[in-house]
Short mmCIF file of C-alpha atoms and ligand atoms in Angstrom, two decimals:
data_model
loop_
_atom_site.label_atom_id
_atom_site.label_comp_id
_atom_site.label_asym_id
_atom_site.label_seq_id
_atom_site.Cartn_x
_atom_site.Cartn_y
_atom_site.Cartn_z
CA UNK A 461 0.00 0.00 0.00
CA UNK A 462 1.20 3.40 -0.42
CA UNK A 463 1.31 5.46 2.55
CA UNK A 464 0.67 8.83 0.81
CA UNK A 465 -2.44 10.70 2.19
CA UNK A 466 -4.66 8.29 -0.01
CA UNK A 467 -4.35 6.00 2.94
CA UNK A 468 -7.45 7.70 4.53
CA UNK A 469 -9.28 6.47 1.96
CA UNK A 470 -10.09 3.56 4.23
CA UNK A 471 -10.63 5.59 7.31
CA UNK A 472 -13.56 7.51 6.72
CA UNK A 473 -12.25 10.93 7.70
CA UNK A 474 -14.06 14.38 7.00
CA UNK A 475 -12.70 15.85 3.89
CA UNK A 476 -11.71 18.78 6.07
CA UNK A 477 -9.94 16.73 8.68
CA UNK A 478 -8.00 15.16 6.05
CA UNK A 479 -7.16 18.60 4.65
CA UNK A 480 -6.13 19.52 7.53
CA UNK A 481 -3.57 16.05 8.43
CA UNK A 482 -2.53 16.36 4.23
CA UNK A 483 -0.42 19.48 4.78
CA UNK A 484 1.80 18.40 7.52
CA UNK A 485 1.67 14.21 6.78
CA UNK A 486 5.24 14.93 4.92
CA UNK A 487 6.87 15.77 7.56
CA UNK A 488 5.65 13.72 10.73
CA UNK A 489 5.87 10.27 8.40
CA UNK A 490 9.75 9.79 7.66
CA UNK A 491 9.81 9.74 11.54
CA UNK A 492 7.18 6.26 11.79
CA UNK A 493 9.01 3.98 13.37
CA UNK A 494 8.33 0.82 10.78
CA UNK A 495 9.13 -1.76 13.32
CA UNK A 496 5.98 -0.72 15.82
CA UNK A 497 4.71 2.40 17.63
CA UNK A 498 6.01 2.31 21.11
CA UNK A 499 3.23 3.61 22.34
CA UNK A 500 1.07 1.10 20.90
CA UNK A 501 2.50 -1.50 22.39
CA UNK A 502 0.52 -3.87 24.74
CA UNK A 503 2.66 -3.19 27.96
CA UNK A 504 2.98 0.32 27.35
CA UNK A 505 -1.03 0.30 27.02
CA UNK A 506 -1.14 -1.54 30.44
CA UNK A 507 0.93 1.09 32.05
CA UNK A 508 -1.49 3.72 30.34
CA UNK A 509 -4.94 1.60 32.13
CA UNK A 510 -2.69 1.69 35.60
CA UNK A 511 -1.17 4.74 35.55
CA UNK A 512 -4.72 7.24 34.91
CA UNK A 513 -6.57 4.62 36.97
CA UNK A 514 -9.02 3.68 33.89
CA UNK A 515 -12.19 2.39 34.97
CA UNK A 516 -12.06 -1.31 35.09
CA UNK A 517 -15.02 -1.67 32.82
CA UNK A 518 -13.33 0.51 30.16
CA UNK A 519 -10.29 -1.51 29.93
CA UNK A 520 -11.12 -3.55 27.45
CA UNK A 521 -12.36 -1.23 25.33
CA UNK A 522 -8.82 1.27 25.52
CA UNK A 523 -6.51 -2.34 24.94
CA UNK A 524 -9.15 -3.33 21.98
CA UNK A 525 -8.65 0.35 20.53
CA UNK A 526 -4.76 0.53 21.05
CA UNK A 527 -4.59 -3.13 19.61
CA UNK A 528 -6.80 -1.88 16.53
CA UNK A 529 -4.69 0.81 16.07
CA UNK A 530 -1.21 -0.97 16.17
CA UNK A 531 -2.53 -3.79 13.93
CA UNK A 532 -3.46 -1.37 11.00
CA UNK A 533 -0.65 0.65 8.93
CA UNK A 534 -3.03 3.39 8.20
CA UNK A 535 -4.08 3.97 11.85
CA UNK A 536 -0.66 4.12 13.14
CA UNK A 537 0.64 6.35 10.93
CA UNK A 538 -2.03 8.12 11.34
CA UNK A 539 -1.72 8.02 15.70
CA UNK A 540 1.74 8.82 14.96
CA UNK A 541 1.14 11.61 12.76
CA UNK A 542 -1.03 13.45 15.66
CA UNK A 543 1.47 12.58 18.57
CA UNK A 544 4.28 13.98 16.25
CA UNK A 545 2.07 17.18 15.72
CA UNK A 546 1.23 17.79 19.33
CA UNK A 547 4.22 16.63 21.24
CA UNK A 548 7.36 17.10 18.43
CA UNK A 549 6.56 19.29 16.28
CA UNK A 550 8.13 22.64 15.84
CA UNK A 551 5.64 25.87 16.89
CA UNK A 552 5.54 26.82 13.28
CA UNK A 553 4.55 23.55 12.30
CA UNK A 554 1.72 22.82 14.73
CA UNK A 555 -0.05 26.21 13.62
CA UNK A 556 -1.02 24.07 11.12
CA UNK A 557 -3.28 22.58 13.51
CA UNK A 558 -4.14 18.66 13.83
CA UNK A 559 -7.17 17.30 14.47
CA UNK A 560 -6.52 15.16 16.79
CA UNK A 561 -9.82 14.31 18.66
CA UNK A 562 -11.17 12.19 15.97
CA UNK A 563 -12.30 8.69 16.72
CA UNK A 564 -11.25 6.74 13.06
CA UNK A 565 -12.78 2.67 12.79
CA UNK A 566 -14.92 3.52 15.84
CA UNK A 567 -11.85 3.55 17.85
CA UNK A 568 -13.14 6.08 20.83
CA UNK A 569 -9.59 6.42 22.27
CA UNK A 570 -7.75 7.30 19.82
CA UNK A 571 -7.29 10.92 21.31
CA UNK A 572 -6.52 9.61 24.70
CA UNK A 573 -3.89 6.90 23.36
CA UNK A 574 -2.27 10.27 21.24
CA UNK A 575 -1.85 12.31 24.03
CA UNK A 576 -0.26 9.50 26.23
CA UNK A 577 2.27 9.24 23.91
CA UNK A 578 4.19 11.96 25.65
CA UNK A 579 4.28 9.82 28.69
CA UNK A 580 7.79 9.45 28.94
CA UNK A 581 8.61 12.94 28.41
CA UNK A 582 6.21 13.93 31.36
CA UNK A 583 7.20 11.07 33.66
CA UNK A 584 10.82 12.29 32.84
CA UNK A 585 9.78 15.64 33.73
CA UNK A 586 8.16 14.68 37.16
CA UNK A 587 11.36 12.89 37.89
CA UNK A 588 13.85 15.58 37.02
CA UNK A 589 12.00 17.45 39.88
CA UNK A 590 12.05 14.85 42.26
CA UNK A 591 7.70 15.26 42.34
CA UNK A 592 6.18 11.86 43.98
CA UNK A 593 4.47 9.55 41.20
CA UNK A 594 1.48 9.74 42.96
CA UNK A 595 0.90 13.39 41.73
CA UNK A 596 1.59 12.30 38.17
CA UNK A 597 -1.03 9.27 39.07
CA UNK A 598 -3.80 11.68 40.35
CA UNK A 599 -2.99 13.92 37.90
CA UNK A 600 -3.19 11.60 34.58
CA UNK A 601 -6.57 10.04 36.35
CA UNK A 602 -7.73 12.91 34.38
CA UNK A 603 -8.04 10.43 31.24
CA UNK A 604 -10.61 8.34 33.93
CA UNK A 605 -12.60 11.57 34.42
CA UNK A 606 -13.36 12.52 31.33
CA UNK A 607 -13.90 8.72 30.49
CA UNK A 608 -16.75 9.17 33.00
CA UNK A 609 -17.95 11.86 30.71
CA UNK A 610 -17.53 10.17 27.67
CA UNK A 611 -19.77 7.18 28.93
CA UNK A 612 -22.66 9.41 29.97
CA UNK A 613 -22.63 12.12 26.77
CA UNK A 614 -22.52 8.67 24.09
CA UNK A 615 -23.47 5.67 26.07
CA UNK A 616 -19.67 4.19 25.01
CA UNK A 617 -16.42 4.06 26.93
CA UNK A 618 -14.04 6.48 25.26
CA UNK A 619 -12.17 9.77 25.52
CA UNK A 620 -11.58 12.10 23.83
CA UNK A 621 -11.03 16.13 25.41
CA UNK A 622 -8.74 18.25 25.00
CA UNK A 623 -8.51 19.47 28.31
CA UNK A 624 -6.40 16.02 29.29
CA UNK A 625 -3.58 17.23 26.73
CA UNK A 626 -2.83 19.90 29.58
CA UNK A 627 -1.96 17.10 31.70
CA UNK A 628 0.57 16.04 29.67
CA UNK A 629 2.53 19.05 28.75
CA UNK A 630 2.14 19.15 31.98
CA UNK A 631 0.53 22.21 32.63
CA UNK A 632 -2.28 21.09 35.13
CA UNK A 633 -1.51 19.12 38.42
CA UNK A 634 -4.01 17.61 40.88
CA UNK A 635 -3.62 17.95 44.16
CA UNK A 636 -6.12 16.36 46.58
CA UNK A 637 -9.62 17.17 45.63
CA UNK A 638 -8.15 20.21 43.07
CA UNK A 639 -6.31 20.64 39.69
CA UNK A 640 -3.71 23.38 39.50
CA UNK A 641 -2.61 24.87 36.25
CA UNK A 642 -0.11 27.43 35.45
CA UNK A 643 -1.65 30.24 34.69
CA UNK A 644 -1.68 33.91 34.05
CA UNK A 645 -4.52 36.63 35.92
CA UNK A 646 -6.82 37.34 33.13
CA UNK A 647 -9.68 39.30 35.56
CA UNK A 648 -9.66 43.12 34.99
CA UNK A 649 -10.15 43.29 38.48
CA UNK A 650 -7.02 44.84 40.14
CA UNK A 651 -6.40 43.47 43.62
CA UNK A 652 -4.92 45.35 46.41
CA UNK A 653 -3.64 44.25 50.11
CA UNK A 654 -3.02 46.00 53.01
CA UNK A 655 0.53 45.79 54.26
CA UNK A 656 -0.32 45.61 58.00
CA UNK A 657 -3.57 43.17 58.10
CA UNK A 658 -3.72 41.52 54.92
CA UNK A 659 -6.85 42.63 54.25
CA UNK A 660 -7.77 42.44 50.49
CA UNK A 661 -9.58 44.91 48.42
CA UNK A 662 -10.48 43.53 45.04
CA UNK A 663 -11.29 47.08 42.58
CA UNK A 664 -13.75 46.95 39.83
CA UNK A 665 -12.68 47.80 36.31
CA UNK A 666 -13.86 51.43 35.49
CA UNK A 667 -16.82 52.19 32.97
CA UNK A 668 -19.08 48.49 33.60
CA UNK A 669 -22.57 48.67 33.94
CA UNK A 670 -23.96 47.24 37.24
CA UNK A 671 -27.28 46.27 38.65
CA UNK A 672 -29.24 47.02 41.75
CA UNK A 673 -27.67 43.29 42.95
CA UNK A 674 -24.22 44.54 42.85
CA UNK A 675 -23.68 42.02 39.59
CA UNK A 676 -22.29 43.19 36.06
CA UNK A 677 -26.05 44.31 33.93
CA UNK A 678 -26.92 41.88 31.31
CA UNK A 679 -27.83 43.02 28.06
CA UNK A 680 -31.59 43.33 28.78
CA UNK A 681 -30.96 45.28 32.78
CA UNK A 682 -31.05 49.11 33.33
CA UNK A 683 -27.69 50.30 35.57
CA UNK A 684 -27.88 51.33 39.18
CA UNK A 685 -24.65 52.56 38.69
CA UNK A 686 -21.49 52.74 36.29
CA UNK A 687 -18.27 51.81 37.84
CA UNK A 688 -14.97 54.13 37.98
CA UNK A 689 -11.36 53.82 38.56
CA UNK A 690 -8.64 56.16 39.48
CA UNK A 691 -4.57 56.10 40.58
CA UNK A 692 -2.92 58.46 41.50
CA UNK A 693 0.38 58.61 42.86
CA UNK A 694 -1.50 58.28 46.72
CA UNK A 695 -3.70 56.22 46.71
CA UNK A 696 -6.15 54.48 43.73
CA UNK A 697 -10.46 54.45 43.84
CA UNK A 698 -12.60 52.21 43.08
CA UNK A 699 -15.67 50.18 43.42
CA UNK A 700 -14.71 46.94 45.79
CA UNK A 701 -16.20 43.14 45.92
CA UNK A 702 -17.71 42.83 49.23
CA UNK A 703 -17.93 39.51 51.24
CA UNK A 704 -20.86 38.20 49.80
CA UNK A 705 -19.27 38.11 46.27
CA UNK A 706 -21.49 41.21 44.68
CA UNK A 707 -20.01 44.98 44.37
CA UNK A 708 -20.45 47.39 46.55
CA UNK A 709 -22.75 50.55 45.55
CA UNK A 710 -19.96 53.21 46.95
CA UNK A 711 -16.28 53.37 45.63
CA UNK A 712 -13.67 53.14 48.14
CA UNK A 713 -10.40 55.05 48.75
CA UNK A 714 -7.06 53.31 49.13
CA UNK A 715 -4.15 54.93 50.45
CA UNK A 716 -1.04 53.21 48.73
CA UNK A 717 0.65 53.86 51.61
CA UNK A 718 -0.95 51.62 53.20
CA UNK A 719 -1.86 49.56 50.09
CA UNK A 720 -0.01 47.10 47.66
CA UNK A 721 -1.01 45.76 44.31
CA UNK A 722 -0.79 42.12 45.02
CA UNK A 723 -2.58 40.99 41.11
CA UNK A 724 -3.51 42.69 38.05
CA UNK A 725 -4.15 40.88 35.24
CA UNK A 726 -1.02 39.16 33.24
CA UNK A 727 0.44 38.31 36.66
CA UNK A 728 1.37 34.49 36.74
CA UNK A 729 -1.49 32.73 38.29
CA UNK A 730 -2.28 28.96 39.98
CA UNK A 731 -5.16 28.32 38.14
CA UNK A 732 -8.09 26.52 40.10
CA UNK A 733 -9.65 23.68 38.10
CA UNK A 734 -12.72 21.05 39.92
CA UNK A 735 -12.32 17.49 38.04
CA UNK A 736 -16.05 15.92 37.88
CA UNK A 737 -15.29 13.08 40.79
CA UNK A 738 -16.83 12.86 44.11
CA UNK A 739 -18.48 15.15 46.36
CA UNK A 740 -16.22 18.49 46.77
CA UNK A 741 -15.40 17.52 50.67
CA UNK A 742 -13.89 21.04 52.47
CA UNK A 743 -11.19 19.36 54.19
CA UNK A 744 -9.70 17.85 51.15
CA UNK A 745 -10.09 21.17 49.19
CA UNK A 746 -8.35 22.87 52.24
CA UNK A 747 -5.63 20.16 51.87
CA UNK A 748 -5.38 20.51 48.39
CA UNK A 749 -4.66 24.03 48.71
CA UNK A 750 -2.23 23.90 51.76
CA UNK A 751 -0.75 21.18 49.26
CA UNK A 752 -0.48 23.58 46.68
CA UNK A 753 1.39 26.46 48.60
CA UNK A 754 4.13 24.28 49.55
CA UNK A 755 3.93 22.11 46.33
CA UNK A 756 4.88 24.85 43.72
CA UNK A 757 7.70 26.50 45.52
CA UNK A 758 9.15 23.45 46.67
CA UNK A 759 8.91 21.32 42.97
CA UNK A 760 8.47 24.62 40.09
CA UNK A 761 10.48 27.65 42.23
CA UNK A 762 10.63 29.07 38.86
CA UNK A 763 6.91 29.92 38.79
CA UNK A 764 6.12 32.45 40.60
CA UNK A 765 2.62 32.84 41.14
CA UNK A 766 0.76 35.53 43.05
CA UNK A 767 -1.95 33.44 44.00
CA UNK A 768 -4.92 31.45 42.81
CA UNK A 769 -8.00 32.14 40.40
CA UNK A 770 -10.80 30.57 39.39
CA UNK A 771 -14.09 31.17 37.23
CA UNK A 772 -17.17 28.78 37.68
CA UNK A 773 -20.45 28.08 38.31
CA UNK A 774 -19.65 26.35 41.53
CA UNK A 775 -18.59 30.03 42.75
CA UNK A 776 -21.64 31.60 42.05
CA UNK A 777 -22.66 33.73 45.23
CA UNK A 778 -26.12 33.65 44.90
CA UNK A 779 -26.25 29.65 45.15
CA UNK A 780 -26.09 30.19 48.97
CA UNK A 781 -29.43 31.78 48.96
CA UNK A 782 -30.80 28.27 47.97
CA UNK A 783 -28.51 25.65 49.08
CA UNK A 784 -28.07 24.97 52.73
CA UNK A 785 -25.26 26.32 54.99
CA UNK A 786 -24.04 22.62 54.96
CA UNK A 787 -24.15 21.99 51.30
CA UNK A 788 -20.58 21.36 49.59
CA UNK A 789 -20.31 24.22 47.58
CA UNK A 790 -21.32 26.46 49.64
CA UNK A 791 -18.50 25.31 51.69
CA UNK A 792 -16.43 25.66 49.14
CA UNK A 793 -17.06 29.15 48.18
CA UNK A 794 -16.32 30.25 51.99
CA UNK A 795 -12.60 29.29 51.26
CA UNK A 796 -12.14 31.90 48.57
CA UNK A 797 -12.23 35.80 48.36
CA UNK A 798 -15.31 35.95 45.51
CA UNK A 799 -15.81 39.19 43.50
CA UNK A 800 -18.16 39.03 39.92
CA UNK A 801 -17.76 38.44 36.70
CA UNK A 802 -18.37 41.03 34.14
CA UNK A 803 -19.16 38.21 31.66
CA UNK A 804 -20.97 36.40 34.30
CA UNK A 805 -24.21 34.29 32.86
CA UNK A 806 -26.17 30.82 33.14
CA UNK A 807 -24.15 28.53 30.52
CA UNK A 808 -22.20 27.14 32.68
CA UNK A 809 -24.49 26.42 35.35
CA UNK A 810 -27.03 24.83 33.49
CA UNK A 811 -24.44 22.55 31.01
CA UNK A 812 -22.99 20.92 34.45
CA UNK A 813 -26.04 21.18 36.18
CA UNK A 814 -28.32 19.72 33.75
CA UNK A 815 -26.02 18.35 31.32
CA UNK A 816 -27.03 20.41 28.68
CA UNK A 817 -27.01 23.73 28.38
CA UNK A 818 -29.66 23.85 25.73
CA UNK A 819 -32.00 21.66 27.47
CA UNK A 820 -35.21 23.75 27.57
CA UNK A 821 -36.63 23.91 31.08
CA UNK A 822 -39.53 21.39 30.63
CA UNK A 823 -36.72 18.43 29.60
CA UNK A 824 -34.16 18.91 32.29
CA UNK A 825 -33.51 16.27 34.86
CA UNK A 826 -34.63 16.77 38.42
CA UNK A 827 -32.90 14.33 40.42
CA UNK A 828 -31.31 16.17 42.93
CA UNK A 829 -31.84 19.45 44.91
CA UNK A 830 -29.67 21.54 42.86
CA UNK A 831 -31.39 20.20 39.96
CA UNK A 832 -35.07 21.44 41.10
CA UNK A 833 -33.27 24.46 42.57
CA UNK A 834 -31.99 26.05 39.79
CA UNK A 835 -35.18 24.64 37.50
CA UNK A 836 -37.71 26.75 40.33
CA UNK A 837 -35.28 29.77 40.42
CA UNK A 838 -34.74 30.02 36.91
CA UNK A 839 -38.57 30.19 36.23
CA UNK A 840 -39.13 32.47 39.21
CA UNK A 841 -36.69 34.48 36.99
CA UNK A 842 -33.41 34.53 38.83
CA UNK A 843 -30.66 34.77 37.18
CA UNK A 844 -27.42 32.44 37.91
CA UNK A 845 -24.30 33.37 36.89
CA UNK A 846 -20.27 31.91 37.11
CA UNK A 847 -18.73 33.74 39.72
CA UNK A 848 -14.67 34.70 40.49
CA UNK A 849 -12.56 34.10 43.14
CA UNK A 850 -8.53 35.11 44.24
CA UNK A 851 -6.73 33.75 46.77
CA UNK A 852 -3.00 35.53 47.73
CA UNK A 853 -0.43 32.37 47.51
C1 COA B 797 -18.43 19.87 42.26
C2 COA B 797 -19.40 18.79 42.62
C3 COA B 797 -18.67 17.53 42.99
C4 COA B 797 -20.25 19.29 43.83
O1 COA B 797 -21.15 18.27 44.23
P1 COA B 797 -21.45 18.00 45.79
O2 COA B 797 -20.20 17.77 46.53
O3 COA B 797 -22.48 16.92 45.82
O4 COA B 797 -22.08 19.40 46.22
P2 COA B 797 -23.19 19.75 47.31
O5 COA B 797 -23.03 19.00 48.59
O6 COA B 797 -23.16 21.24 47.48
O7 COA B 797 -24.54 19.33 46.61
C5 COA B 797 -25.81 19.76 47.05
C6 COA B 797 -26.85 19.13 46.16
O8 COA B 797 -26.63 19.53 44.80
C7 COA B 797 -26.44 18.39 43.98
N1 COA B 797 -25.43 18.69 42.97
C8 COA B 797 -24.17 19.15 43.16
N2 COA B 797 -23.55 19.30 42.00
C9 COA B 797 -24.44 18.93 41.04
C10 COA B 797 -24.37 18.88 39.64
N3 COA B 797 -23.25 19.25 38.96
N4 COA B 797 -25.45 18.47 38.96
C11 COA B 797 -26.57 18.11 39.60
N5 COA B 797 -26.70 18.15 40.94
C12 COA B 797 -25.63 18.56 41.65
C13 COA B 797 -26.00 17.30 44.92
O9 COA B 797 -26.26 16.03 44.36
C14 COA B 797 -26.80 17.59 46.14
O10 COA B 797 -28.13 17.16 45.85
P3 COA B 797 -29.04 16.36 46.93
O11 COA B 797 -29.37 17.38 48.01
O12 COA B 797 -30.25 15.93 46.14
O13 COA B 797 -28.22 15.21 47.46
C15 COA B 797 -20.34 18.50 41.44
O14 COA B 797 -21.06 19.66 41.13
C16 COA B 797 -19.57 18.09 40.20
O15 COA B 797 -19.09 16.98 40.08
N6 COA B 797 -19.44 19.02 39.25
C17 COA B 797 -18.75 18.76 38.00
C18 COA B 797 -17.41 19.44 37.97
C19 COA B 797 -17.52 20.92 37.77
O16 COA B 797 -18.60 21.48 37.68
N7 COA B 797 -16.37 21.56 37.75
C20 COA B 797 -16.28 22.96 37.62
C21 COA B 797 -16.05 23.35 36.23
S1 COA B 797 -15.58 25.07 36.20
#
């Protein structure tokens, strides 16, 4: 057979995906090794199911894949061609872009087995650092996760999101309950402390629109107020986050002699991420960020982040009107410093809380409380939206 591009014939790619894999194919195939793929080899696989803890029932399914893979020229060239894209490739080369999350002959992991191809580069990495493989364990169970998710979007064991290649670069860590990424501040909220207390003030970007809440207007809402914000060489004004995550109605003076900046956005930035697995317990959130603070010194000195961020759903103030005191997220929230967001809407809330974001209200599921809460509250028209929060490192 020639292994040109008119291999795909037998692989019933999209025309565009194929386009796409054409222009770069030169120069990824003189690298295929012609005695076997390492990475499609049966042990290596094994180490794969062990080391992101796959579920036991998907085994079969990720060895039947990788063996359907190895056993046809096409496939592996093809696997090859995408780990060689995302993992050797030059910059220049991968702006070409590779479509990597494509599942060819029904095989449903053939994005995860591409991205563990850089396995020995990132277990190499952890080493160099001296980081305990149990980090790099927790942190590849990502693949499991998003298994999980697989199974319940398509009824099939497979895998096949992006977000795991950030596991592999490695960019994202889990620690305890958390993920950690390394990150840059992109809020426009500027984020003073005071030098004596600690106390935080986090300042509004000038000229938003906000409502009689004390959240950013949506399209469709009249302004109580507009926010402003002013330095001078004393002190800097500005419209603070209070406690309960909304703005306050009344800017507030800072004297920056008693004032630092401790963020502003561009500063480098522990990302917060919350993997879909188990209840969000307090304690091991607590631990996973007293893990953190001593983790990223101690293992990446050379990143040297201000503190932590995060944007979600699950830090949307207003859920604590509804959910008890006792609830897990609620719980959550209280271990963060939450201020709005001036993008701040429903999406996210009702794709993880529903499972759909386009569901319309009559089809959702009501299984649990949340469920029926946000269901009631969105018909008695209140309005959920992602929330922010910043912690100092
Ligand atoms: C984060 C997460 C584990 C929190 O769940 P939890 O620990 O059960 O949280 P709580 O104790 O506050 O739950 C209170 C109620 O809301 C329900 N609930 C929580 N998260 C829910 C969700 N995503 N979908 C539906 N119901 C949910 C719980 O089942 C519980 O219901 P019950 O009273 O009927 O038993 C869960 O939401 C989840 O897995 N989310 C997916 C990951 C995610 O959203 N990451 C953030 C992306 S930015």
């Amino acid at each position: 057979m020639n292994f040109d591009t008119s291999c795909f014939s037998q692989l019933n790619l999209p025309s565009e995906v194929i386009n796409q894999i054409s222009a770069a194919w030169q120069y990824s195939q003189p690298s295929f090794p012609v005695d076997g793929v390492y990475f499609l080899q049966e042990d290596y696989l094994r180490k794969m199911v062990d080391m992101t803890k796959l579920q036991k029932e998907a085994i079969p399914v990720f060895m039947e894949c990788g063996a359907k893979i190895h056993a046809n020229e096409a496939l592996a060239r093809l696997a090859w061609h995408c780990h060689w894209m995302l993992h050797i490739a030059s910059h220049e080369l991968q702006e070409i872009g590779v479509p990597w999350r494509i599942t060819p002959l029904d095989c449903t992991f053939f994005p995860a087995i591409v991205n563990l191809a850089a396995f020995p580069h990132v277990e190499a990495w952890y080493r160099q650092r001296g980081i305990p493989e149990n980090v790099l364990r927790d942190s590849l169970s990502v693949v499991s996760v998003w298994t999980q998710y697989f199974m319940e979007q398509n009824g099939l064991w497979g895998c096949d999101k992006s977000w795991m290649s950030n596991h592999v670069v490695p960019r994202i860590f889990r620690l305890h309950r958390l993920e950690f990424e390394f990150s840059s501040y992109h809020s426009p909220f500027k984020i003073y402390r005071h030098d004596g207390d600690g106390r935080l003030a986090m300042l509004a970007p000038p000229d938003q629109k906000v409502f009689a809440d004390g959240f950013f207007c949506q399209a469709d809402q009249e302004a109580s107020y507009t926010t402003t914000f002013t330095e001078t060489e004393t002190s800097v004004t500005g419209y603070p986050a209070l406690p309960n995550g909304r703005l306050a109605n009344q800017p507030v003076t800072l004297p920056l002699n008693e004032w630092s900046l401790c963020a502003q956005s561009g500063d480098p930035m522990l990302g917060v991420h919350i993997p879909a697995v188990d209840p969000l317990d307090y304690n091991e959130c607590k631990a996973a960020i007293e893990q953190a603070r001593d983790f990223f010194p101690r293992y990446c000195p050379e990143f040297k982040f201000k503190g932590f961020a995060c944007g979600s759903w699950l830090l949307d103030p207003t859920l604590q009107d509804f959910l008890p005191k006792t609830s897990n997220i609620v719980r959550f929230q209280s271990l963060f410093n939450l201020y709005p967001s001036p993008d701040g809407n429903d999406w996210q809330t009702r794709e993880r809380v529903f499972g759909n974001p386009d569901l319309p209200l009559d089809k959702v599921p009501l299984k649990t409380s949340l469920q029926r809460i946000v269901h009631d509250q969105i018909l008695n028209g209140h309005r959920f939206r992602s929330g922010c929060m910043f912690l100092p490192r």
